[in-house]
Short mmCIF file of C-alpha atoms and ligand atoms in Angstrom, two decimals:
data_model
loop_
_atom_site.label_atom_id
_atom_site.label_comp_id
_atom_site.label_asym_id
_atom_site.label_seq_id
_atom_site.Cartn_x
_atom_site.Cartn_y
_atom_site.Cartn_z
CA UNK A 1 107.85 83.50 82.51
CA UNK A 2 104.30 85.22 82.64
CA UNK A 3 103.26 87.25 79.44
CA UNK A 4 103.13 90.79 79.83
CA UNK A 5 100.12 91.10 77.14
CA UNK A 6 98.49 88.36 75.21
CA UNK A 7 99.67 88.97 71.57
CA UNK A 8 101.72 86.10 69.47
CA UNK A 9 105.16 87.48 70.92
CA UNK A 10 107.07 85.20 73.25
CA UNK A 11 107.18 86.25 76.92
CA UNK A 12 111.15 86.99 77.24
CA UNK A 13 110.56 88.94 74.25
CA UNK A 14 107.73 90.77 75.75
CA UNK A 15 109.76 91.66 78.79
CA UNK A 16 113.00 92.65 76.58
CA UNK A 17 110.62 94.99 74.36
CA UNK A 18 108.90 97.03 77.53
CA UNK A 19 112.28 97.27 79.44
CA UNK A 20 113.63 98.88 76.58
CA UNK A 21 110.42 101.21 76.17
CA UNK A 22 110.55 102.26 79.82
CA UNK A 23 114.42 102.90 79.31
CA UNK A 24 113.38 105.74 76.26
CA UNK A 25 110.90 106.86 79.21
CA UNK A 26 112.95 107.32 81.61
CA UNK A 27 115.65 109.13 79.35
CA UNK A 28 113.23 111.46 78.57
CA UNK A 29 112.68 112.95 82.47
CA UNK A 30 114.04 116.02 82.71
CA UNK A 31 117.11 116.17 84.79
CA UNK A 32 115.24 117.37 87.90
CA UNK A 33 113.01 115.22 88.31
CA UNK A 34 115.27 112.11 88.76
CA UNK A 35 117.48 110.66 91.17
CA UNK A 36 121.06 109.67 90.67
CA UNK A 37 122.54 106.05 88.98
CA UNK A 38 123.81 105.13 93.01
CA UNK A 39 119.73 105.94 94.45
CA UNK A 40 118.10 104.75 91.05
CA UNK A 41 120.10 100.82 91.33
CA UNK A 42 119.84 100.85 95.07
CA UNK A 43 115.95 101.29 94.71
CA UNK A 44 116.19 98.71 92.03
CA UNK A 45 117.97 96.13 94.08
CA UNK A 46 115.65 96.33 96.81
CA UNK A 47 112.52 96.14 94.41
CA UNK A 48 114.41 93.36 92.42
CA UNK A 49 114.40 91.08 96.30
CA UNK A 50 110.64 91.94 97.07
CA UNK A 51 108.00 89.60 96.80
CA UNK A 52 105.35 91.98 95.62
CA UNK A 53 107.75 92.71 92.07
CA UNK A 54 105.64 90.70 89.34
CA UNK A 55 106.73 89.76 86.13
CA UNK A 56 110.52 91.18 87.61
CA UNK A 57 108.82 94.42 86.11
CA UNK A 58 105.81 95.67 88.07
CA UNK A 59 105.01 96.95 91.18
CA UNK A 60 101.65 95.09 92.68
CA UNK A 61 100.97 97.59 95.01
CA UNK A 62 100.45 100.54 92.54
CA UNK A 63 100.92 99.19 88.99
CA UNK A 64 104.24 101.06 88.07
CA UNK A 65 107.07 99.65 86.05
CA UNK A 66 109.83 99.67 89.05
CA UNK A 67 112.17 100.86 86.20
CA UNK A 68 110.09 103.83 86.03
CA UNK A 69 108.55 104.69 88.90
CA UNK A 70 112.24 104.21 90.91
CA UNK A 71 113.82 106.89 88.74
CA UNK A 72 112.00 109.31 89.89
CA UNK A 73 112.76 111.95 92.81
CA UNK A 74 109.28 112.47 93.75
CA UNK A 75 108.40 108.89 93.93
CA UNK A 76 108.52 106.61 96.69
CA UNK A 77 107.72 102.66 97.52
CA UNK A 78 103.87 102.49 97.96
CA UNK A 79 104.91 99.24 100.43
CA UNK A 80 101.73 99.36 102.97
CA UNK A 81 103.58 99.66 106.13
CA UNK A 82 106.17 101.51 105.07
CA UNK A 83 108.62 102.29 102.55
CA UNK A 84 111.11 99.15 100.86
CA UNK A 85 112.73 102.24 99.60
CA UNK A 86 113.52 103.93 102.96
CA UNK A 87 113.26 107.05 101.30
CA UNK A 88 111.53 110.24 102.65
CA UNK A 89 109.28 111.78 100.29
S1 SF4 B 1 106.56 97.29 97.05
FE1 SF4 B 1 108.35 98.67 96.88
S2 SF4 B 1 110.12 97.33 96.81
FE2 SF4 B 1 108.32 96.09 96.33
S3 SF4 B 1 108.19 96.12 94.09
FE3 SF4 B 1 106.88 97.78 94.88
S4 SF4 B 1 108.21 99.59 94.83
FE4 SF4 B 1 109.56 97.79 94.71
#
């Protein structure tokens, strides 16, 4: 497993400590602005079978935390080509 940043803490660790950051995040969106559990895990899914997810965390095309970035209504899969997501923005 790849380390997230380059301090003393072990890599699962890492990746158990930003989840769990971006989880406080993403409670914190206002209602609105997010899709629902059923959109939000099928988003996740797809992102959690593409190649281009590093770490199982990040999005190499734009640099998002897929956690975050697939919570949100406004937000789509920056996939060149075309969405993963399927979604119309
Ligand atoms: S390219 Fe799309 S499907 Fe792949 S990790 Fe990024 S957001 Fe997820």
């Amino acid at each position: 497993m790849k380390k997230i940043c380059n301090c003393n803490i072990p890599p699962n660790l890492q990746k158990d400590m930003m989840a769990e950051s971006i989880a406080a995040y993403v409670a914190s969106l206002p209602k609105e602005d997010v899709v629902e559990d059923a959109e939000y895990e099928r988003r996740l899914e797809l992102c959690s079978k593409c190649p281009d997810l590093v770490g199982g965390l990040t999005c190499s095309h734009c640099g998002c935390f897929v956690l975050a970035r697939a919570r949100k209504r406004r937000m789509d899969c920056p996939m060149p080509g075309g969405s993963v997501w399927g979604n119309d923005i």
